[in-house]
Coordinates of C-alpha atoms and ligand atoms in Angstrom, one line a residue:
Chain A
M1 CA 96.5 127.1 137.8
K2 CA 100.0 127.7 136.2
R3 CA 102.8 128.3 138.8
V4 CA 105.8 130.7 138.4
Y5 CA 109.0 129.7 140.2
L6 CA 111.6 132.7 140.4
D7 CA 113.6 131.4 143.3
N8 CA 116.2 129.7 141.7
N9 CA 118.7 131.2 144.1
A10 CA 117.2 129.0 146.9
T11 CA 117.2 125.9 144.8
T12 CA 116.9 124.8 141.4
P13 CA 114.8 122.2 140.1
C14 CA 116.8 119.0 138.6
D15 CA 117.2 118.9 135.1
P16 CA 115.2 115.9 133.8
R17 CA 118.6 114.8 132.1
V18 CA 120.2 114.7 135.5
V19 CA 117.6 112.7 137.0
E20 CA 117.7 110.2 134.0
A21 CA 121.6 110.1 134.5
M22 CA 121.2 109.2 138.2
L23 CA 118.7 106.5 138.0
P24 CA 120.6 103.4 137.2
Y25 CA 122.7 104.2 140.2
F26 CA 119.9 103.8 142.9
T27 CA 119.0 100.3 141.6
E28 CA 121.2 98.5 139.3
K29 CA 124.6 100.3 140.1
F30 CA 124.4 100.7 143.7
G31 CA 127.8 99.8 144.4
N32 CA 129.8 101.7 147.2
A33 CA 132.7 103.5 145.3
A34 CA 135.1 102.3 148.2
S35 CA 134.4 98.9 147.3
R36 CA 137.7 97.7 145.6
S37 CA 136.8 94.2 145.0
H38 CA 134.0 93.7 142.9
P39 CA 132.4 95.2 139.8
Y40 CA 129.7 97.0 141.7
G41 CA 132.5 99.0 143.5
W42 CA 134.4 99.5 140.1
E43 CA 131.1 100.6 138.4
A44 CA 130.2 103.2 141.3
E45 CA 134.0 104.6 141.4
E46 CA 134.0 104.8 137.5
A47 CA 131.0 107.1 137.7
V48 CA 132.4 109.1 140.6
D49 CA 135.7 109.7 138.6
Y50 CA 133.7 110.4 135.6
A51 CA 131.7 113.2 137.3
R52 CA 134.5 114.6 139.1
E53 CA 136.1 115.3 135.6
Q54 CA 133.0 116.6 134.3
I55 CA 132.6 118.9 137.7
A56 CA 136.3 119.8 137.2
T57 CA 136.1 120.7 133.3
L58 CA 133.4 122.9 134.4
I59 CA 135.6 125.2 136.6
H60 CA 138.8 124.3 134.7
A61 CA 140.4 122.3 137.5
D62 CA 142.4 119.2 137.8
P63 CA 139.8 116.3 138.9
K64 CA 141.8 115.6 142.0
E65 CA 141.0 119.1 143.1
I66 CA 137.7 118.3 143.8
I67 CA 136.5 116.9 147.3
F68 CA 132.7 115.9 147.4
T69 CA 130.8 116.9 150.2
S70 CA 127.1 117.2 151.3
G71 CA 126.9 120.6 149.9
A72 CA 127.7 124.0 150.1
T73 CA 127.3 124.6 153.7
E74 CA 129.7 121.6 154.6
S75 CA 132.2 123.0 152.1
D76 CA 132.3 126.4 153.7
N77 CA 132.7 124.7 157.0
L78 CA 135.4 122.5 155.8
A79 CA 137.2 125.3 153.9
L80 CA 137.4 127.6 157.1
K81 CA 137.8 125.2 159.9
G82 CA 140.1 123.0 157.9
V83 CA 142.6 125.9 156.9
F84 CA 142.4 127.2 160.7
D85 CA 143.4 123.8 162.0
M86 CA 145.8 123.1 159.4
Y87 CA 147.6 126.8 159.2
R88 CA 147.2 127.7 162.9
K89 CA 150.8 127.8 163.5
K90 CA 150.9 130.4 161.1
G91 CA 148.7 132.7 162.4
N92 CA 145.2 132.9 163.6
H93 CA 143.4 135.8 161.5
I94 CA 140.7 135.3 159.0
I95 CA 139.3 138.2 156.9
T96 CA 135.6 137.9 155.4
A97 CA 132.9 140.3 154.7
T98 CA 129.5 141.2 156.5
T99 CA 127.2 140.2 153.2
E100 CA 128.5 136.6 153.2
H101 CA 126.2 133.5 153.6
K102 CA 125.5 132.2 157.1
A103 CA 127.5 129.1 156.4
V104 CA 130.7 131.2 156.1
L105 CA 129.5 134.1 158.9
D106 CA 128.5 131.3 161.4
T107 CA 131.5 128.9 160.9
C108 CA 133.8 132.2 161.5
K109 CA 131.8 132.9 164.7
H110 CA 132.7 129.3 165.9
L111 CA 136.1 129.8 165.1
A112 CA 136.4 133.0 166.9
E113 CA 135.4 131.0 169.8
Q114 CA 138.3 128.7 169.2
G115 CA 140.5 131.6 169.2
A116 CA 140.5 133.0 165.9
E117 CA 140.4 136.6 165.2
I118 CA 138.1 137.4 162.3
T119 CA 137.9 140.7 160.6
Y120 CA 134.3 141.7 158.6
L121 CA 134.9 143.9 155.8
K122 CA 132.2 146.3 155.1
V123 CA 130.6 146.6 151.8
N124 CA 129.4 149.7 150.0
D125 CA 126.4 150.9 148.9
K126 CA 126.5 148.6 145.8
G127 CA 127.2 145.6 147.5
L128 CA 131.2 145.5 146.8
I129 CA 134.0 145.3 149.5
D130 CA 136.8 148.0 149.2
L131 CA 140.1 146.5 148.0
A132 CA 142.3 149.3 149.9
E133 CA 140.5 148.2 152.8
L134 CA 141.1 144.6 152.3
E135 CA 144.8 145.4 151.8
A136 CA 145.0 147.2 154.9
A137 CA 143.1 144.8 156.8
I138 CA 145.9 142.0 156.3
K139 CA 148.4 141.6 158.8
P140 CA 151.3 139.0 159.7
T141 CA 149.0 136.7 161.4
T142 CA 146.2 136.6 158.6
I143 CA 145.8 132.9 157.0
L144 CA 143.0 133.2 155.1
V145 CA 140.8 135.4 153.1
S146 CA 136.9 134.6 152.5
I147 CA 135.1 136.3 149.9
M148 CA 132.0 134.9 148.1
W149 CA 132.0 135.3 144.2
A150 CA 128.4 136.1 143.9
N151 CA 125.8 137.1 146.7
N152 CA 122.9 135.1 147.2
E153 CA 120.4 137.9 147.9
T154 CA 121.6 140.6 145.7
G155 CA 123.9 138.9 143.1
V156 CA 126.3 141.1 143.3
I157 CA 129.8 139.8 141.9
Q158 CA 133.0 140.7 144.1
P159 CA 136.2 141.5 142.6
V160 CA 137.6 137.9 143.0
K161 CA 140.6 138.5 140.5
E162 CA 141.7 141.5 142.4
I163 CA 141.1 139.9 145.8
G164 CA 143.2 137.1 144.5
E165 CA 146.0 139.1 143.4
I166 CA 146.2 140.9 146.7
C167 CA 146.3 137.5 148.6
A168 CA 148.9 136.4 146.1
K169 CA 151.1 139.3 146.9
K170 CA 150.6 138.8 150.5
G171 CA 151.3 134.8 150.4
I172 CA 147.9 134.1 152.2
L173 CA 145.1 131.7 151.2
F174 CA 142.1 132.8 149.3
M175 CA 138.7 130.7 149.8
S176 CA 135.6 131.8 147.8
D177 CA 132.1 130.7 148.3
A178 CA 131.0 130.4 144.5
T179 CA 127.7 128.7 145.3
Q180 CA 125.6 131.2 143.3
A181 CA 128.4 131.6 140.5
V182 CA 129.2 127.9 139.3
G183 CA 127.2 126.9 136.4
K184 CA 125.7 130.2 135.8
I185 CA 128.6 132.1 134.8
D186 CA 132.1 130.9 133.5
V187 CA 134.1 130.3 137.0
N188 CA 137.9 129.7 136.9
P189 CA 139.4 129.5 140.5
R190 CA 143.2 129.1 139.3
E191 CA 142.8 132.1 136.9
M192 CA 141.1 134.2 139.9
G193 CA 143.9 133.2 142.5
I194 CA 141.1 131.1 144.6
H195 CA 142.5 128.5 146.5
L196 CA 139.5 127.0 148.2
M197 CA 136.1 127.4 146.4
A198 CA 132.9 126.0 147.9
F199 CA 129.7 125.2 145.5
T200 CA 126.8 122.9 145.5
A201 CA 124.7 120.6 142.9
H202 CA 121.1 122.2 143.8
K203 CA 121.8 125.4 142.9
M204 CA 122.9 124.3 139.1
Y205 CA 120.1 121.8 138.5
G206 CA 121.5 119.1 140.1
P207 CA 120.2 117.3 143.2
K208 CA 120.3 118.3 146.8
G209 CA 122.5 117.3 149.5
V210 CA 126.0 117.1 147.2
G211 CA 128.2 119.6 146.8
A212 CA 132.1 120.3 146.4
L213 CA 135.0 121.9 147.8
Y214 CA 137.9 122.9 145.5
V215 CA 141.2 122.6 146.9
S216 CA 144.4 123.7 144.9
R217 CA 146.6 121.0 144.4
K218 CA 149.7 123.2 143.1
N219 CA 151.3 126.5 143.3
P220 CA 150.3 126.1 146.2
R221 CA 149.4 122.8 147.4
V222 CA 146.6 123.5 150.0
K223 CA 145.5 120.8 152.6
V224 CA 142.8 121.2 154.9
T225 CA 142.0 119.4 157.8
A226 CA 139.5 116.8 157.9
Q227 CA 136.6 117.8 160.1
M228 CA 135.1 114.2 160.3
D229 CA 136.9 111.3 161.6
G230 CA 136.4 108.1 159.4
G231 CA 137.3 105.9 156.5
G232 CA 139.5 108.9 155.1
H233 CA 137.9 109.0 151.6
E234 CA 138.5 112.0 149.4
R235 CA 142.1 112.2 150.1
G236 CA 141.9 112.2 153.6
M237 CA 139.9 115.7 153.9
R238 CA 136.4 113.9 154.0
S239 CA 135.4 110.9 155.3
G240 CA 132.3 109.0 154.6
T241 CA 130.7 106.7 151.8
L242 CA 130.4 108.7 148.5
N243 CA 126.6 109.5 147.7
V244 CA 127.4 108.0 144.2
T245 CA 123.9 109.0 142.5
G246 CA 124.0 112.3 144.0
I247 CA 127.6 112.9 142.4
V248 CA 126.4 111.6 139.1
G249 CA 123.6 114.0 138.9
F250 CA 126.3 116.7 140.0
G251 CA 128.6 115.4 137.2
K252 CA 125.6 115.8 134.7
A253 CA 124.4 119.1 135.9
A254 CA 128.1 120.4 135.5
E255 CA 128.7 119.1 131.9
L256 CA 125.0 120.4 130.8
A257 CA 125.9 123.9 132.5
R258 CA 129.0 123.6 130.5
K259 CA 127.3 123.4 127.3
E260 CA 124.5 125.5 127.7
M261 CA 125.4 128.1 130.1
D262 CA 126.2 130.8 127.4
Q263 CA 123.1 130.4 125.6
D264 CA 120.8 129.9 128.6
M265 CA 122.3 132.9 130.5
A266 CA 122.0 135.4 127.1
R267 CA 118.6 134.5 127.1
I268 CA 117.6 134.9 131.0
S269 CA 119.6 138.1 131.2
K270 CA 117.1 139.7 128.5
L271 CA 114.2 138.3 130.8
R272 CA 115.8 139.7 134.0
D273 CA 116.2 142.9 132.1
R274 CA 112.5 143.1 130.8
L275 CA 111.2 142.4 134.0
E276 CA 113.2 145.2 135.6
T277 CA 112.6 147.8 133.3
T278 CA 108.9 147.0 132.8
L279 CA 108.5 147.4 136.6
K280 CA 110.5 150.2 136.8
N281 CA 108.3 151.9 133.9
K282 CA 104.9 150.9 135.3
L283 CA 105.5 151.7 139.3
E284 CA 107.0 154.7 140.8
E285 CA 109.5 154.4 143.6
V286 CA 111.3 151.2 142.6
Y287 CA 114.8 150.6 143.6
I288 CA 117.2 148.3 142.4
N289 CA 119.5 147.0 145.2
G290 CA 123.1 145.8 144.4
D291 CA 125.4 147.0 141.7
P292 CA 123.9 146.7 138.3
A293 CA 127.4 146.5 136.4
H294 CA 128.7 143.7 138.7
R295 CA 125.8 141.4 139.2
M296 CA 124.6 138.1 138.2
P297 CA 122.7 137.7 134.9
H298 CA 119.8 136.1 136.4
V299 CA 119.2 137.8 139.7
T300 CA 117.5 141.4 140.3
N301 CA 116.7 142.4 143.7
M302 CA 114.2 145.3 144.0
S303 CA 112.4 147.6 146.8
F304 CA 108.8 148.7 146.2
K305 CA 109.0 151.5 148.4
H306 CA 106.3 152.0 151.0
V307 CA 105.0 148.3 150.5
E308 CA 106.2 145.6 152.9
G309 CA 107.5 142.7 151.2
E310 CA 106.0 139.4 152.8
G311 CA 102.8 141.2 152.6
L312 CA 103.3 141.9 148.9
M313 CA 104.3 138.4 148.5
M314 CA 101.0 137.1 149.9
T315 CA 99.3 138.8 147.3
F316 CA 100.3 136.4 144.5
N317 CA 102.3 133.4 146.3
Q318 CA 99.8 131.1 145.3
R319 CA 100.8 131.4 141.9
M320 CA 104.4 133.0 141.9
A321 CA 107.7 132.0 144.3
L322 CA 110.0 134.5 145.2
S323 CA 111.9 135.6 148.2
S324 CA 111.9 138.8 150.4
G325 CA 114.1 140.6 152.2
S326 CA 111.8 141.4 155.0
A327 CA 111.9 138.8 158.0
C328 CA 108.5 139.4 159.4
T329 CA 108.5 136.0 160.3
S330 CA 111.8 136.0 162.1
A331 CA 111.4 136.6 166.1
S332 CA 114.0 139.5 165.7
L333 CA 111.8 141.2 163.0
E334 CA 115.2 142.2 161.4
P335 CA 115.3 142.4 157.7
S336 CA 118.0 141.0 155.6
Y337 CA 121.5 141.6 157.0
V338 CA 122.6 141.7 153.4
L339 CA 120.5 144.5 152.5
V340 CA 121.0 146.4 155.6
A341 CA 125.0 146.3 155.0
L342 CA 124.5 147.9 151.6
G343 CA 123.2 150.6 153.7
L344 CA 119.9 150.3 152.5
G345 CA 117.9 151.2 155.2
D346 CA 115.7 149.0 157.2
D347 CA 112.4 150.2 155.6
L348 CA 113.7 149.8 152.1
A349 CA 115.0 146.5 153.3
H350 CA 111.7 145.0 154.4
S351 CA 110.4 146.5 150.8
S352 CA 112.6 144.2 148.9
L353 CA 111.8 141.2 146.6
R354 CA 114.5 138.9 145.1
F355 CA 113.7 137.3 141.8
S356 CA 116.3 134.8 140.6
L357 CA 115.5 133.5 137.1
G358 CA 116.4 129.9 135.9
R359 CA 117.1 127.6 133.0
F360 CA 113.3 126.8 133.1
T361 CA 112.1 130.3 133.3
T362 CA 110.0 131.3 130.1
D363 CA 108.6 134.6 128.5
E364 CA 105.2 133.9 129.8
D365 CA 106.5 133.4 133.6
I366 CA 107.9 137.0 133.1
D367 CA 104.5 138.2 131.7
I368 CA 103.1 136.9 135.0
A369 CA 105.6 138.3 137.2
I370 CA 104.9 141.6 135.9
Q371 CA 101.4 141.7 136.1
S372 CA 101.2 140.1 139.6
I373 CA 103.9 142.6 140.7
E374 CA 102.1 145.8 139.5
E375 CA 98.8 144.5 140.8
G376 CA 100.1 143.7 144.2
V377 CA 102.2 146.5 144.8
N378 CA 99.3 149.0 143.7
H379 CA 97.1 147.1 145.8
M380 CA 99.4 147.1 148.7
R381 CA 99.8 150.7 148.5
S382 CA 96.6 151.5 148.6
L383 CA 96.6 150.0 152.2
S384 CA 99.7 151.5 152.9
P385 CA 99.4 154.4 155.2
I386 CA 103.0 155.5 154.8
W387 CA 102.2 155.3 150.8
E388 CA 99.3 157.7 151.6
M389 CA 101.5 160.1 153.7
Y390 CA 104.4 160.2 151.1
K391 CA 101.6 161.1 148.4
E392 CA 100.3 164.0 150.8
G393 CA 104.1 165.2 150.7
V394 CA 104.8 164.3 154.4
D395 CA 108.2 163.9 155.1
L396 CA 108.7 160.2 156.7
S397 CA 112.0 161.0 158.1
Q398 CA 110.4 163.8 160.1
V399 CA 107.6 161.8 161.6
T400 CA 107.9 160.5 165.0
W401 CA 107.3 156.7 165.1
S402 CA 106.9 154.3 167.8
P403 CA 109.5 151.4 167.1
H404 CA 108.7 148.1 168.8
Chain B
M1 CA 104.8 129.3 157.2
A2 CA 101.4 128.5 155.9
Y3 CA 98.7 131.5 157.1
S4 CA 95.6 130.5 159.0
E5 CA 92.2 130.9 157.0
K6 CA 91.2 133.6 158.9
V7 CA 94.4 135.5 158.2
L8 CA 94.0 134.8 154.6
E9 CA 90.2 135.7 154.5
H10 CA 90.9 139.3 155.9
F11 CA 93.8 139.5 153.5
Q12 CA 91.8 139.0 150.7
H13 CA 88.9 141.0 151.7
P14 CA 90.4 143.6 154.1
R15 CA 87.3 145.4 156.0
N16 CA 87.2 149.1 156.4
V17 CA 90.3 150.2 154.4
G18 CA 90.2 153.9 154.1
T19 CA 90.8 157.3 155.9
L20 CA 88.6 159.4 158.0
D21 CA 89.0 163.4 158.3
K22 CA 91.2 163.6 161.3
S23 CA 90.7 167.1 161.6
K24 CA 87.1 166.3 162.8
N25 CA 86.7 166.3 166.7
N26 CA 84.7 163.2 166.5
V27 CA 87.7 161.4 165.0
G28 CA 90.3 159.7 166.7
T29 CA 93.7 158.6 164.8
G30 CA 96.4 156.2 166.0
L31 CA 99.4 155.7 164.1
V32 CA 101.7 153.0 165.5
G33 CA 104.7 151.1 164.4
A34 CA 107.5 152.4 162.3
P35 CA 108.6 151.8 158.6
E36 CA 112.0 150.5 159.9
C37 CA 110.1 147.8 162.0
G38 CA 108.2 146.5 158.9
D39 CA 105.0 147.8 160.2
V40 CA 103.0 150.6 160.4
M41 CA 99.2 150.8 161.5
K42 CA 97.1 154.0 161.1
L43 CA 93.6 153.1 162.8
Q44 CA 90.8 155.7 162.9
I45 CA 87.4 155.8 164.8
K46 CA 84.5 157.9 164.5
V47 CA 82.4 158.5 167.6
Q48 CA 78.8 159.6 168.1
N49 CA 77.2 159.8 171.6
D50 CA 79.9 157.7 173.3
T51 CA 79.6 154.9 170.2
I52 CA 82.0 154.3 167.5
V53 CA 80.2 154.3 164.4
D54 CA 83.1 153.9 162.0
A55 CA 86.5 152.7 161.7
K56 CA 89.1 152.7 159.3
F57 CA 92.4 151.4 159.0
K58 CA 95.5 151.5 156.6
T59 CA 98.6 149.0 157.4
F60 CA 102.0 148.9 156.1
G61 CA 102.9 145.3 157.2
C62 CA 102.6 141.5 156.5
G63 CA 99.5 139.5 156.0
S64 CA 99.0 139.1 159.8
A65 CA 99.4 142.7 160.7
I66 CA 96.9 143.7 157.8
A67 CA 94.5 140.9 159.1
S68 CA 94.8 142.2 162.9
S69 CA 93.8 145.8 162.1
S70 CA 90.9 144.7 159.6
L71 CA 89.8 142.5 162.7
A72 CA 90.3 145.6 165.0
T73 CA 88.1 147.9 162.7
E74 CA 85.0 145.3 162.7
W75 CA 85.5 144.6 166.5
L76 CA 85.3 148.6 167.1
K77 CA 82.4 149.4 165.2
G78 CA 79.4 149.4 167.3
K79 CA 81.3 149.3 170.5
T80 CA 81.2 152.0 173.0
I81 CA 84.4 153.7 174.2
E82 CA 84.5 151.8 177.4
E83 CA 84.0 148.5 175.4
A84 CA 86.6 149.4 172.8
Q85 CA 89.2 150.0 175.7
K86 CA 88.6 146.5 176.8
I87 CA 89.8 144.7 173.3
K88 CA 93.0 142.8 174.1
N89 CA 95.7 141.7 171.6
T90 CA 95.4 138.1 172.9
D91 CA 91.5 138.3 171.7
I92 CA 93.0 138.8 168.2
V93 CA 95.4 136.2 168.5
Q94 CA 92.8 133.8 169.3
E95 CA 90.5 134.8 166.5
L96 CA 93.1 134.9 163.9
N97 CA 95.3 131.8 164.8
L98 CA 98.5 133.9 165.0
P99 CA 101.4 131.7 165.4
P100 CA 104.1 133.2 168.2
V101 CA 106.0 134.9 165.4
K102 CA 103.2 137.0 164.4
I103 CA 101.7 138.0 168.0
H104 CA 103.7 141.4 167.7
C105 CA 101.0 142.3 164.7
S106 CA 98.3 141.8 167.3
V107 CA 100.0 143.9 169.9
L108 CA 100.4 146.8 167.4
A109 CA 96.8 146.5 166.6
E110 CA 96.1 146.8 170.3
D111 CA 98.3 149.9 170.4
A112 CA 96.9 151.3 167.6
I113 CA 93.1 150.9 169.0
K114 CA 94.5 152.4 172.3
A115 CA 96.1 155.5 170.4
A116 CA 93.0 156.2 168.6
L117 CA 90.9 156.0 171.7
A118 CA 93.2 158.5 173.5
D119 CA 93.5 160.6 170.4
Y120 CA 89.9 160.9 170.5
Q121 CA 89.7 161.4 174.2
K122 CA 92.1 164.2 174.2
K123 CA 90.1 165.9 171.3
S124 CA 86.7 165.3 173.0
D125 CA 88.6 166.3 176.3
T126 CA 86.6 163.4 177.9
E127 CA 88.4 161.8 181.0
P128 CA 90.1 158.5 180.2
V129 CA 88.0 155.4 181.3
D130 CA 89.5 153.6 183.9
T131 CA 89.4 149.9 182.6
K132 CA 91.0 148.3 185.6
Ligands
PLP501 C1 126.1 131.7 148.7 C2 125.7 130.4 149.5 N1 126.6 129.6 150.2 C3 126.0 128.3 150.7 C4 124.8 127.9 150.8 C5 124.5 126.7 151.2 O1 124.3 125.5 150.3 P1 123.7 124.3 150.6 O2 122.4 124.2 150.8 O3 124.4 123.3 149.5 O4 124.4 123.8 151.8 C6 124.0 128.7 149.5 C7 122.7 128.3 149.5 O5 121.6 128.7 150.4 C8 124.5 129.9 149.2 O6 123.7 130.6 148.6

């Protein structure tokens, strides 16, 4: 059976051209990039330098501004903890938002235990932070603002340029988790006034387990305190033998993204729009979550009212992969905190699906998706007591439920 | 997380989906859960001479919630009121091989059975059966 993969925000497949570029570095060119005394090391170092340049070119940065890590989680940790440690004398206040990835939120929680003061900005019903609220939250002790470029669940793009301007005006550092944006849309941290930026290879057709932190080197020159002790690699900010194969793949993925991004995205956004409009036309009570005007071109997060997301996914999960904002599997039974932060209401959050398309998504995939979703939603509604009540005209908000 | 074969089987072939006329005196209806918790079960029984002759359900929820309520209706049919009172969520957990994170689905199914029985008893004005 043909399987359809629409979960590219979770991870992307490696592009075969990426794998091809990586292969020699497992076997023939296996050297340690830090070995200065023989050609094995030189070869590896050269490959890392080349990849660093490919990645820097993609984000319009200087290669020296790229610090390799194990992925975006580590980059987020290094940026937040590293800035807190380095600039603590200046202040202890960090501003972030409630819809950030756990790699940022949990790191902030950790820092709060170390004496940091954290402000969590709310988002509006479209998923966007309020710039006036951000400005008002800044105090003399604020050292860092951490706001993601694009949200992983909704694809909503924050006003990074305006945030950068506010940070520049107030003289504080701006860090952005751009994991979901790099390689998909044009990302230029310098132009946006971003000083630190996290991203990862496996969301842009590169391998898993390699990421980067962009650290601005001039105007201002930013430094982060290393979070691991060791050989002092990566200009002392991140020790550990470099993952040469991974980095080579990351570099190749960046080069491909730079060359093919515009073309890819023009095609993918058309597919996304077709998926969205067809489903909205075919089914009643369908809602789009997140601001359609400020959104990644390959993502749509939709709620199918009165149908529970996980159950819905079970109707097609043998042939199609996507994610739900329902968290029936988690012990807490809490639906997605990102969707709840949009003020969605827990019922709509439980009814949500995230479709994230990618470079390898085809027209046929979208046909299958439309058919699967239409059939699944209709089937699940035929089983749903609240759909039945809704159809009978019962005002569900007036029903006395028994929450458990 | 993979589902057990029994959950999948009930999910793919749910038994006794539907609605009974809740205005009838011999029909008991239980509606439990809440949309904001991600699961709502409606379970109905039709009783004749103290025996459940029909049972129907509709469930908004994950696969395990649907399987739990489907199984419950299957078990209820043919049972007396007193026998039905004895169905426990742990029986459902065992039969469906539910993992710990899905135990709440079985609890909800037991609640739905209890609620349907209570509704029937209230309507028919019989004394609740002591199950202790
Ligand atoms: C916004 C965002 N930040 C961070 C991460 C973590 O990335 P990694 O898997 O490379 O650690 C992800 C991926 O899930 C993400 O979507």
